[in-house]
mmCIF file of C-alpha atoms and ligand atoms in Angstrom:
data_model
loop_
_atom_site.group_PDB
_atom_site.id
_atom_site.type_symbol
_atom_site.label_atom_id
_atom_site.label_comp_id
_atom_site.label_asym_id
_atom_site.label_seq_id
_atom_site.Cartn_x
_atom_site.Cartn_y
_atom_site.Cartn_z
ATOM 1 C CA UNK A 74 0.000 0.000 0.000
ATOM 2 C CA UNK A 75 1.457 3.388 -0.945
ATOM 3 C CA UNK A 76 0.459 6.814 0.320
ATOM 4 C CA UNK A 77 1.205 9.938 -1.727
ATOM 5 C CA UNK A 78 2.267 12.510 0.830
ATOM 6 C CA UNK A 79 5.086 14.793 -0.369
ATOM 7 C CA UNK A 80 7.369 15.339 -3.395
ATOM 8 C CA UNK A 81 10.491 15.006 -1.239
ATOM 9 C CA UNK A 82 9.842 11.256 -1.087
ATOM 10 C CA UNK A 83 10.777 10.990 -4.774
ATOM 11 C CA UNK A 84 13.950 11.314 -6.837
ATOM 12 C CA UNK A 85 14.189 13.705 -9.780
ATOM 13 C CA UNK A 86 13.991 10.686 -12.131
ATOM 14 C CA UNK A 87 10.763 9.584 -10.467
ATOM 15 C CA UNK A 88 9.347 13.109 -10.774
ATOM 16 C CA UNK A 89 10.282 13.013 -14.446
ATOM 17 C CA UNK A 90 8.319 9.764 -14.864
ATOM 18 C CA UNK A 91 5.263 11.355 -13.209
ATOM 19 C CA UNK A 92 5.498 14.268 -15.655
ATOM 20 C CA UNK A 93 5.799 11.970 -18.669
ATOM 21 C CA UNK A 94 2.732 10.029 -17.510
ATOM 22 C CA UNK A 95 0.852 13.299 -16.894
ATOM 23 C CA UNK A 96 1.609 14.381 -20.482
ATOM 24 C CA UNK A 97 0.374 11.004 -21.697
ATOM 25 C CA UNK A 98 -2.887 11.445 -19.766
ATOM 26 C CA UNK A 99 -3.194 14.976 -21.147
ATOM 27 C CA UNK A 100 -3.250 13.526 -24.650
ATOM 28 C CA UNK A 101 -5.701 10.716 -23.686
ATOM 29 C CA UNK A 102 -8.255 11.977 -21.153
ATOM 30 C CA UNK A 103 -10.329 8.778 -20.932
ATOM 31 C CA UNK A 104 -8.583 5.558 -19.903
ATOM 32 C CA UNK A 105 -10.186 2.829 -17.875
ATOM 33 C CA UNK A 106 -7.357 2.172 -15.413
ATOM 34 C CA UNK A 107 -9.372 2.740 -12.205
ATOM 35 C CA UNK A 108 -12.389 0.596 -13.121
ATOM 36 C CA UNK A 109 -13.909 -1.042 -10.026
ATOM 37 C CA UNK A 110 -12.069 1.331 -7.682
ATOM 38 C CA UNK A 111 -13.944 3.658 -5.335
ATOM 39 C CA UNK A 112 -12.438 6.832 -3.897
ATOM 40 C CA UNK A 113 -13.372 9.120 -1.024
ATOM 41 C CA UNK A 114 -12.257 12.749 -1.111
ATOM 42 C CA UNK A 115 -12.385 14.159 2.420
ATOM 43 C CA UNK A 116 -12.207 17.940 2.707
ATOM 44 C CA UNK A 117 -11.728 19.353 6.196
ATOM 45 C CA UNK A 118 -11.174 22.737 4.451
ATOM 46 C CA UNK A 119 -12.613 24.488 1.359
ATOM 47 C CA UNK A 120 -11.572 23.751 -2.216
ATOM 48 C CA UNK A 121 -12.568 24.473 -5.804
ATOM 49 C CA UNK A 122 -9.711 23.171 -7.990
ATOM 50 C CA UNK A 123 -8.604 20.167 -5.952
ATOM 51 C CA UNK A 124 -12.120 18.888 -5.496
ATOM 52 C CA UNK A 125 -13.184 19.296 -9.125
ATOM 53 C CA UNK A 126 -9.920 18.093 -10.681
ATOM 54 C CA UNK A 127 -9.836 14.928 -8.538
ATOM 55 C CA UNK A 128 -13.514 14.170 -9.163
ATOM 56 C CA UNK A 129 -13.063 14.547 -12.924
ATOM 57 C CA UNK A 130 -9.754 12.648 -12.905
ATOM 58 C CA UNK A 131 -11.244 9.629 -11.115
ATOM 59 C CA UNK A 132 -14.331 9.580 -13.363
ATOM 60 C CA UNK A 133 -12.298 9.909 -16.565
ATOM 61 C CA UNK A 134 -10.192 6.953 -15.400
ATOM 62 C CA UNK A 135 -13.296 4.818 -14.825
ATOM 63 C CA UNK A 136 -13.453 4.939 -11.006
ATOM 64 C CA UNK A 137 -16.168 6.011 -8.588
ATOM 65 C CA UNK A 138 -15.839 9.029 -6.306
ATOM 66 C CA UNK A 139 -17.586 10.273 -3.134
ATOM 67 C CA UNK A 140 -16.770 13.728 -1.799
ATOM 68 C CA UNK A 141 -17.088 14.241 1.961
ATOM 69 C CA UNK A 142 -17.196 17.694 3.560
ATOM 70 C CA UNK A 143 -15.703 17.869 7.040
ATOM 71 C CA UNK A 144 -18.514 20.033 8.440
ATOM 72 C CA UNK A 145 -21.146 17.467 7.397
ATOM 73 C CA UNK A 146 -19.383 14.651 9.294
ATOM 74 C CA UNK A 147 -19.028 13.922 12.986
ATOM 75 C CA UNK A 148 -16.247 16.131 14.302
ATOM 76 C CA UNK A 149 -13.117 13.978 14.285
ATOM 77 C CA UNK A 150 -10.667 13.601 17.189
ATOM 78 C CA UNK A 151 -7.105 12.868 16.089
ATOM 79 C CA UNK A 152 -5.307 12.642 19.442
ATOM 80 C CA UNK A 153 -4.635 9.203 20.830
ATOM 81 C CA UNK A 154 -5.452 8.363 24.446
ATOM 82 C CA UNK A 155 -7.676 11.386 24.945
ATOM 83 C CA UNK A 156 -11.001 11.326 26.840
ATOM 84 C CA UNK A 157 -13.589 12.327 24.219
ATOM 85 C CA UNK A 158 -16.007 14.255 26.421
ATOM 86 C CA UNK A 159 -16.096 17.479 24.389
ATOM 87 C CA UNK A 160 -17.337 18.365 20.890
ATOM 88 C CA UNK A 161 -15.519 15.663 18.894
ATOM 89 C CA UNK A 162 -17.777 12.613 18.545
ATOM 90 C CA UNK A 163 -15.715 10.264 16.368
ATOM 91 C CA UNK A 164 -12.088 9.201 16.596
ATOM 92 C CA UNK A 165 -9.887 9.102 13.493
ATOM 93 C CA UNK A 166 -9.207 5.414 14.275
ATOM 94 C CA UNK A 167 -12.885 4.532 13.749
ATOM 95 C CA UNK A 168 -13.479 7.033 10.932
ATOM 96 C CA UNK A 169 -10.555 5.735 8.874
ATOM 97 C CA UNK A 170 -11.205 2.122 9.874
ATOM 98 C CA UNK A 171 -14.741 2.407 8.500
ATOM 99 C CA UNK A 172 -13.813 4.348 5.336
ATOM 100 C CA UNK A 173 -11.132 1.738 4.654
ATOM 101 C CA UNK A 174 -13.891 -0.905 4.449
ATOM 102 C CA UNK A 175 -15.818 1.038 1.766
ATOM 103 C CA UNK A 176 -13.153 2.677 -0.397
ATOM 104 C CA UNK A 177 -9.960 1.752 -2.264
ATOM 105 C CA UNK A 178 -8.272 5.099 -1.639
ATOM 106 C CA UNK A 179 -8.822 8.375 0.184
ATOM 107 C CA UNK A 180 -7.755 11.932 -0.630
ATOM 108 C CA UNK A 181 -7.472 14.219 2.392
ATOM 109 C CA UNK A 182 -7.323 17.986 2.748
ATOM 110 C CA UNK A 183 -6.351 19.150 6.247
ATOM 111 C CA UNK A 184 -4.878 22.658 6.419
ATOM 112 C CA UNK A 185 -2.755 24.080 9.215
ATOM 113 C CA UNK A 186 -5.065 24.984 12.088
ATOM 114 C CA UNK A 187 -2.836 27.884 13.204
ATOM 115 C CA UNK A 188 -3.284 27.037 16.888
ATOM 116 C CA UNK A 189 -0.474 24.732 17.989
ATOM 117 C CA UNK A 190 2.868 25.186 16.233
ATOM 118 C CA UNK A 191 3.948 21.560 16.670
ATOM 119 C CA UNK A 192 0.624 20.234 15.357
ATOM 120 C CA UNK A 193 1.038 22.249 12.149
ATOM 121 C CA UNK A 194 4.778 21.996 11.539
ATOM 122 C CA UNK A 195 4.781 18.235 12.123
ATOM 123 C CA UNK A 196 1.609 17.740 10.060
ATOM 124 C CA UNK A 197 0.051 15.854 12.976
ATOM 125 C CA UNK A 198 -3.556 15.909 11.721
ATOM 126 C CA UNK A 199 -2.682 14.522 8.297
ATOM 127 C CA UNK A 200 -0.358 11.932 9.829
ATOM 128 C CA UNK A 201 -3.089 10.733 12.209
ATOM 129 C CA UNK A 202 -5.411 10.034 9.252
ATOM 130 C CA UNK A 203 -2.655 8.380 7.238
ATOM 131 C CA UNK A 204 -1.562 6.161 10.136
ATOM 132 C CA UNK A 205 -5.155 5.056 10.832
ATOM 133 C CA UNK A 206 -5.868 4.160 7.190
ATOM 134 C CA UNK A 207 -5.864 0.650 5.762
ATOM 135 C CA UNK A 208 -6.051 2.095 2.235
ATOM 136 C CA UNK A 209 -3.768 4.485 0.300
ATOM 137 C CA UNK A 210 -4.124 8.138 1.300
ATOM 138 C CA UNK A 211 -3.170 10.959 -1.062
ATOM 139 C CA UNK A 212 -2.406 14.469 0.065
ATOM 140 C CA UNK A 213 -4.851 17.077 -1.263
ATOM 141 C CA UNK A 214 -3.040 19.713 0.899
ATOM 142 C CA UNK A 215 -1.903 19.242 4.430
ATOM 143 C CA UNK A 216 -0.465 21.753 6.887
ATOM 144 C CA UNK A 217 3.014 21.323 5.392
ATOM 145 C CA UNK A 218 2.672 20.056 1.805
ATOM 146 C CA UNK A 219 0.561 20.471 -1.341
ATOM 147 C CA UNK A 220 2.319 17.931 -3.594
ATOM 148 C CA UNK A 221 -0.444 17.654 -6.209
ATOM 149 C CA UNK A 222 -0.228 21.393 -6.797
ATOM 150 C CA UNK A 223 3.558 21.256 -7.068
ATOM 151 C CA UNK A 224 3.435 18.326 -9.503
ATOM 152 C CA UNK A 225 1.022 20.278 -11.726
ATOM 153 C CA UNK A 226 3.248 23.345 -11.430
ATOM 154 C CA UNK A 227 6.314 21.371 -12.530
ATOM 155 C CA UNK A 228 4.328 20.053 -15.466
ATOM 156 C CA UNK A 229 3.397 23.635 -16.378
ATOM 157 C CA UNK A 230 7.000 24.845 -16.151
ATOM 158 C CA UNK A 231 8.212 21.874 -18.205
ATOM 159 C CA UNK A 232 5.669 22.648 -20.934
ATOM 160 C CA UNK A 233 6.591 26.340 -21.044
ATOM 161 C CA UNK A 234 10.394 26.242 -20.667
ATOM 162 C CA UNK A 235 10.956 22.715 -22.038
ATOM 163 C CA UNK A 236 13.675 22.103 -19.422
ATOM 164 C CA UNK A 237 14.420 22.584 -15.713
ATOM 165 C CA UNK A 238 18.204 22.618 -15.242
ATOM 166 C CA UNK A 239 19.447 26.113 -14.559
ATOM 167 C CA UNK A 240 16.152 27.780 -15.462
ATOM 168 C CA UNK A 241 15.332 30.711 -13.214
ATOM 169 C CA UNK A 242 12.249 30.783 -11.010
ATOM 170 C CA UNK A 243 11.422 33.298 -8.301
ATOM 171 C CA UNK A 244 9.043 32.220 -5.556
ATOM 172 C CA UNK A 245 7.844 35.499 -4.150
ATOM 173 C CA UNK A 246 5.935 36.171 -0.928
ATOM 174 C CA UNK A 247 2.870 38.375 -1.041
ATOM 175 C CA UNK A 248 0.805 39.987 1.650
ATOM 176 C CA UNK A 249 -2.653 38.725 2.628
ATOM 177 C CA UNK A 250 -5.306 39.661 5.183
ATOM 178 C CA UNK A 251 -4.910 36.238 6.849
ATOM 179 C CA UNK A 252 -1.789 34.263 7.832
ATOM 180 C CA UNK A 253 -2.032 31.509 5.214
ATOM 181 C CA UNK A 254 -0.165 28.218 5.594
ATOM 182 C CA UNK A 255 3.141 27.373 3.942
ATOM 183 C CA UNK A 256 2.129 24.167 2.161
ATOM 184 C CA UNK A 257 2.285 25.681 -1.344
ATOM 185 C CA UNK A 258 5.608 27.568 -1.007
ATOM 186 C CA UNK A 259 7.137 24.545 0.753
ATOM 187 C CA UNK A 260 6.105 22.201 -2.043
ATOM 188 C CA UNK A 261 7.046 24.358 -5.024
ATOM 189 C CA UNK A 262 10.401 25.107 -3.348
ATOM 190 C CA UNK A 263 11.117 21.395 -2.858
ATOM 191 C CA UNK A 264 9.880 20.493 -6.341
ATOM 192 C CA UNK A 265 11.907 23.107 -8.206
ATOM 193 C CA UNK A 266 15.140 22.433 -6.290
ATOM 194 C CA UNK A 267 14.665 18.672 -6.786
ATOM 195 C CA UNK A 268 14.627 19.075 -10.569
ATOM 196 C CA UNK A 269 17.648 21.404 -10.668
ATOM 197 C CA UNK A 270 16.142 24.838 -11.245
ATOM 198 C CA UNK A 271 17.891 28.079 -10.267
ATOM 199 C CA UNK A 272 15.549 29.138 -7.463
ATOM 200 C CA UNK A 273 15.200 32.477 -5.721
ATOM 201 C CA UNK A 274 12.966 32.551 -2.656
ATOM 202 C CA UNK A 275 11.989 36.114 -1.763
ATOM 203 C CA UNK A 276 10.185 37.345 1.324
ATOM 204 C CA UNK A 277 10.475 40.143 3.864
ATOM 205 C CA UNK A 278 12.138 39.350 7.222
ATOM 206 C CA UNK A 279 9.696 37.507 9.491
ATOM 207 C CA UNK A 280 8.289 35.243 6.777
ATOM 208 C CA UNK A 281 10.998 32.569 6.704
ATOM 209 C CA UNK A 282 9.874 29.066 5.820
ATOM 210 C CA UNK A 283 10.454 26.362 8.422
ATOM 211 C CA UNK A 284 14.136 25.464 8.729
ATOM 212 C CA UNK A 285 13.629 21.762 7.967
ATOM 213 C CA UNK A 286 12.106 22.574 4.573
ATOM 214 C CA UNK A 287 14.878 25.040 3.711
ATOM 215 C CA UNK A 288 17.525 22.498 4.691
ATOM 216 C CA UNK A 289 15.883 19.871 2.462
ATOM 217 C CA UNK A 290 15.663 22.352 -0.446
ATOM 218 C CA UNK A 291 19.352 23.296 -0.053
ATOM 219 C CA UNK A 292 20.263 19.620 -0.135
ATOM 220 C CA UNK A 293 18.113 19.013 -3.237
ATOM 221 C CA UNK A 294 19.698 21.997 -5.035
ATOM 222 C CA UNK A 295 23.177 20.687 -4.213
ATOM 223 C CA UNK A 296 22.402 17.185 -5.451
ATOM 224 C CA UNK A 297 20.524 18.251 -8.598
ATOM 225 C CA UNK A 298 23.045 20.881 -9.683
ATOM 226 C CA UNK A 299 20.430 23.573 -9.092
ATOM 227 C CA UNK A 300 20.717 26.745 -7.018
ATOM 228 C CA UNK A 301 18.837 28.220 -4.100
ATOM 229 C CA UNK A 302 19.198 31.730 -2.764
ATOM 230 C CA UNK A 303 16.955 33.456 -0.240
ATOM 231 C CA UNK A 304 16.590 37.236 -0.567
ATOM 232 C CA UNK A 305 14.601 39.936 1.175
ATOM 233 C CA UNK A 306 14.650 42.537 -1.607
ATOM 234 C CA UNK A 307 11.917 42.610 -4.227
ATOM 235 C CA UNK A 308 14.064 44.052 -7.013
ATOM 236 C CA UNK A 309 16.836 41.490 -6.735
ATOM 237 C CA UNK A 310 14.156 38.796 -6.578
ATOM 238 C CA UNK A 311 12.598 39.850 -9.854
ATOM 239 C CA UNK A 312 15.744 40.397 -11.869
ATOM 240 C CA UNK A 313 16.205 37.880 -14.716
ATOM 241 C CA UNK A 314 13.438 35.546 -13.519
ATOM 242 C CA UNK A 315 11.888 33.365 -16.229
ATOM 243 C CA UNK A 316 9.025 32.322 -13.951
ATOM 244 C CA UNK A 317 7.475 34.309 -11.103
ATOM 245 C CA UNK A 318 5.537 32.168 -8.645
ATOM 246 C CA UNK A 319 3.599 34.365 -6.223
ATOM 247 C CA UNK A 320 2.120 33.131 -2.963
ATOM 248 C CA UNK A 321 0.966 34.660 0.304
ATOM 249 C CA UNK A 322 1.875 32.953 3.541
ATOM 250 C CA UNK A 323 1.911 33.842 7.217
ATOM 251 C CA UNK A 324 5.027 34.125 9.391
ATOM 252 C CA UNK A 325 5.897 31.491 11.976
ATOM 253 C CA UNK A 326 5.545 34.335 14.496
ATOM 254 C CA UNK A 327 1.788 33.764 14.231
ATOM 255 C CA UNK A 328 2.075 31.046 16.873
ATOM 256 C CA UNK A 329 3.983 33.083 19.476
ATOM 257 C CA UNK A 330 2.870 36.671 18.814
ATOM 258 C CA UNK A 331 -0.073 36.789 16.360
ATOM 259 C CA UNK A 332 -0.563 40.538 16.689
ATOM 260 C CA UNK A 333 3.046 41.309 15.751
ATOM 261 C CA UNK A 334 2.839 38.847 12.824
ATOM 262 C CA UNK A 335 -0.322 40.565 11.537
ATOM 263 C CA UNK A 336 1.292 44.006 11.822
ATOM 264 C CA UNK A 337 4.336 42.785 9.910
ATOM 265 C CA UNK A 338 2.173 41.247 7.179
ATOM 266 C CA UNK A 339 0.219 44.467 6.686
ATOM 267 C CA UNK A 340 3.368 46.605 6.825
ATOM 268 C CA UNK A 341 4.601 44.702 3.759
ATOM 269 C CA UNK A 342 1.522 45.248 1.613
ATOM 270 C CA UNK A 343 3.774 46.709 -1.113
ATOM 271 C CA UNK A 344 4.855 43.087 -1.819
ATOM 272 C CA UNK A 345 2.361 42.811 -4.667
ATOM 273 C CA UNK A 346 3.314 41.381 -8.053
ATOM 274 C CA UNK A 347 2.559 44.253 -10.402
ATOM 275 C CA UNK A 348 3.876 45.395 -13.775
ATOM 276 C CA UNK A 349 6.806 47.272 -12.176
ATOM 277 C CA UNK A 350 7.905 43.935 -10.654
ATOM 278 C CA UNK A 351 7.335 41.943 -13.838
ATOM 279 C CA UNK A 352 9.209 44.553 -15.917
ATOM 280 C CA UNK A 353 12.415 43.622 -14.056
ATOM 281 C CA UNK A 354 12.122 39.980 -15.104
ATOM 282 C CA UNK A 355 13.104 38.262 -18.345
ATOM 283 C CA UNK A 356 9.515 38.468 -19.637
ATOM 284 C CA UNK A 357 8.652 35.921 -16.940
ATOM 285 C CA UNK A 358 5.588 33.754 -16.838
ATOM 286 C CA UNK A 359 3.328 34.543 -13.888
ATOM 287 C CA UNK A 360 2.162 31.578 -11.800
ATOM 288 C CA UNK A 361 -0.181 31.237 -8.820
ATOM 289 C CA UNK A 362 -1.945 28.170 -7.456
ATOM 290 C CA UNK A 363 -5.269 30.026 -6.920
ATOM 291 C CA UNK A 364 -7.442 31.176 -5.290
ATOM 292 C CA UNK A 365 -5.771 34.579 -5.382
ATOM 293 C CA UNK A 366 -6.743 38.006 -4.084
ATOM 294 C CA UNK A 367 -6.547 40.417 -6.995
ATOM 295 C CA UNK A 368 -4.796 43.714 -6.317
ATOM 296 C CA UNK A 369 -3.514 42.346 -3.014
ATOM 297 C CA UNK A 370 -1.245 39.514 -4.189
ATOM 298 C CA UNK A 371 -1.164 40.361 -7.916
ATOM 299 C CA UNK A 372 -2.402 43.313 -9.940
ATOM 300 C CA UNK A 373 -5.188 42.921 -12.510
ATOM 301 C CA UNK A 374 -2.723 43.908 -15.252
ATOM 302 C CA UNK A 375 -0.384 41.010 -14.418
ATOM 303 C CA UNK A 376 -2.932 38.273 -13.783
ATOM 304 C CA UNK A 377 -4.808 39.191 -16.977
ATOM 305 C CA UNK A 378 -1.642 39.496 -19.075
ATOM 306 C CA UNK A 379 -0.423 37.037 -21.731
ATOM 307 C CA UNK A 380 2.387 36.006 -19.367
ATOM 308 C CA UNK A 381 -0.109 34.708 -16.811
ATOM 309 C CA UNK A 382 -0.415 30.897 -16.939
ATOM 310 C CA UNK A 383 -2.813 30.369 -14.038
ATOM 311 C CA UNK A 384 -5.401 28.447 -16.084
ATOM 312 C CA UNK A 385 -2.790 26.121 -17.559
ATOM 313 C CA UNK A 386 -1.639 25.396 -13.995
ATOM 314 C CA UNK A 387 -5.190 24.673 -12.876
ATOM 315 C CA UNK A 388 -5.809 22.414 -15.873
ATOM 316 C CA UNK A 389 -2.580 20.543 -15.239
ATOM 317 C CA UNK A 390 -3.865 19.526 -11.795
ATOM 318 C CA UNK A 391 -6.156 17.116 -13.640
ATOM 319 C CA UNK A 392 -3.381 15.480 -15.672
ATOM 320 C CA UNK A 393 -0.798 15.393 -12.877
ATOM 321 C CA UNK A 394 -3.256 13.824 -10.444
ATOM 322 C CA UNK A 395 -4.059 11.049 -12.908
ATOM 323 C CA UNK A 396 -0.352 10.187 -12.939
ATOM 324 C CA UNK A 397 -0.384 10.179 -9.133
ATOM 325 C CA UNK A 398 -3.445 7.915 -8.942
ATOM 326 C CA UNK A 399 -1.859 5.564 -11.456
ATOM 327 C CA UNK A 400 1.351 5.426 -9.380
ATOM 328 C CA UNK A 401 -0.574 4.569 -6.200
ATOM 329 C CA UNK A 402 -2.049 1.450 -7.816
ATOM 330 C CA UNK A 403 0.890 0.454 -10.041
HETATM 331 N N1 CP B 711 -4.872 25.425 -5.681
HETATM 332 C C1 CP B 711 -5.789 24.754 -4.985
HETATM 333 O O1 CP B 711 -5.467 23.764 -4.281
HETATM 334 O O2 CP B 711 -7.053 25.208 -5.138
HETATM 335 P P1 CP B 711 -8.278 24.827 -4.204
HETATM 336 O O3 CP B 711 -7.924 25.283 -2.806
HETATM 337 O O4 CP B 711 -9.465 25.555 -4.757
HETATM 338 O O5 CP B 711 -8.456 23.345 -4.232
#
């Protein structure tokens, strides 16, 4: 039984195979490889793209799919050994034990809760579901990783640039009214360093990614012949980029001093990707995983420009996820 949890569990050759299979599925949307397989998609948090692309992917591959919304289920306890005398009526052990009797695989979305630092940084909620499952679990975005998004993003970059080695991408922080999780920047950082890109990660002080992820990305860059530099200046971040990947995320300070973190986030509201930023690049493609706040994260002029590839990215979720589902059952 194989779970699909994070891109860092794969080599660059394995990622390459996923991308080749995704391109194959892109050219042949209907293939009956999941006939007689039933899937549950469990969303503890909202979704548009992940939900629709997985539902369509499973159906086009001949499988059955049931989508479960967290708020319509019994509230699920994930801690072991706890006395369940409060609002949570069902333990993850029973929930996953039961779902494992009905389904052949389960996709789970469980964002960072933003309450306990350890719970989020160690991906404890997602891990509790995965460890209680008797069927493969695939990650539809956890507190730490969004590997399906990153796989689709790599597919998009491959299509546009035709290669990875030495190609320049800037992953740039943007402000946001809420302290969003780091799953997307973590995953695109790991994915792009794994395949040998020349990566610039740009954010103001106070919005550092977790050290374990940065250490992994540095190691990937070293092994793949890629590069990783972390900068805090917008202009140096933009210069010569071939791809600009914008994303808002909250600082780790949110756990210790949420008020200070919010002040810092708002104080950096000039970190928007606008035409003045894009003009410094090498006519870069603009990428974002969506949903995105227009004129907060990116200006209308940039997101609506010819360089914006947001719909290609969203479409590629469908093809990349078929390759992932195929791998799980290979
Ligand atoms: N990019 C992404 O995962 O979109 P949704 O949150 O709408 O699924």
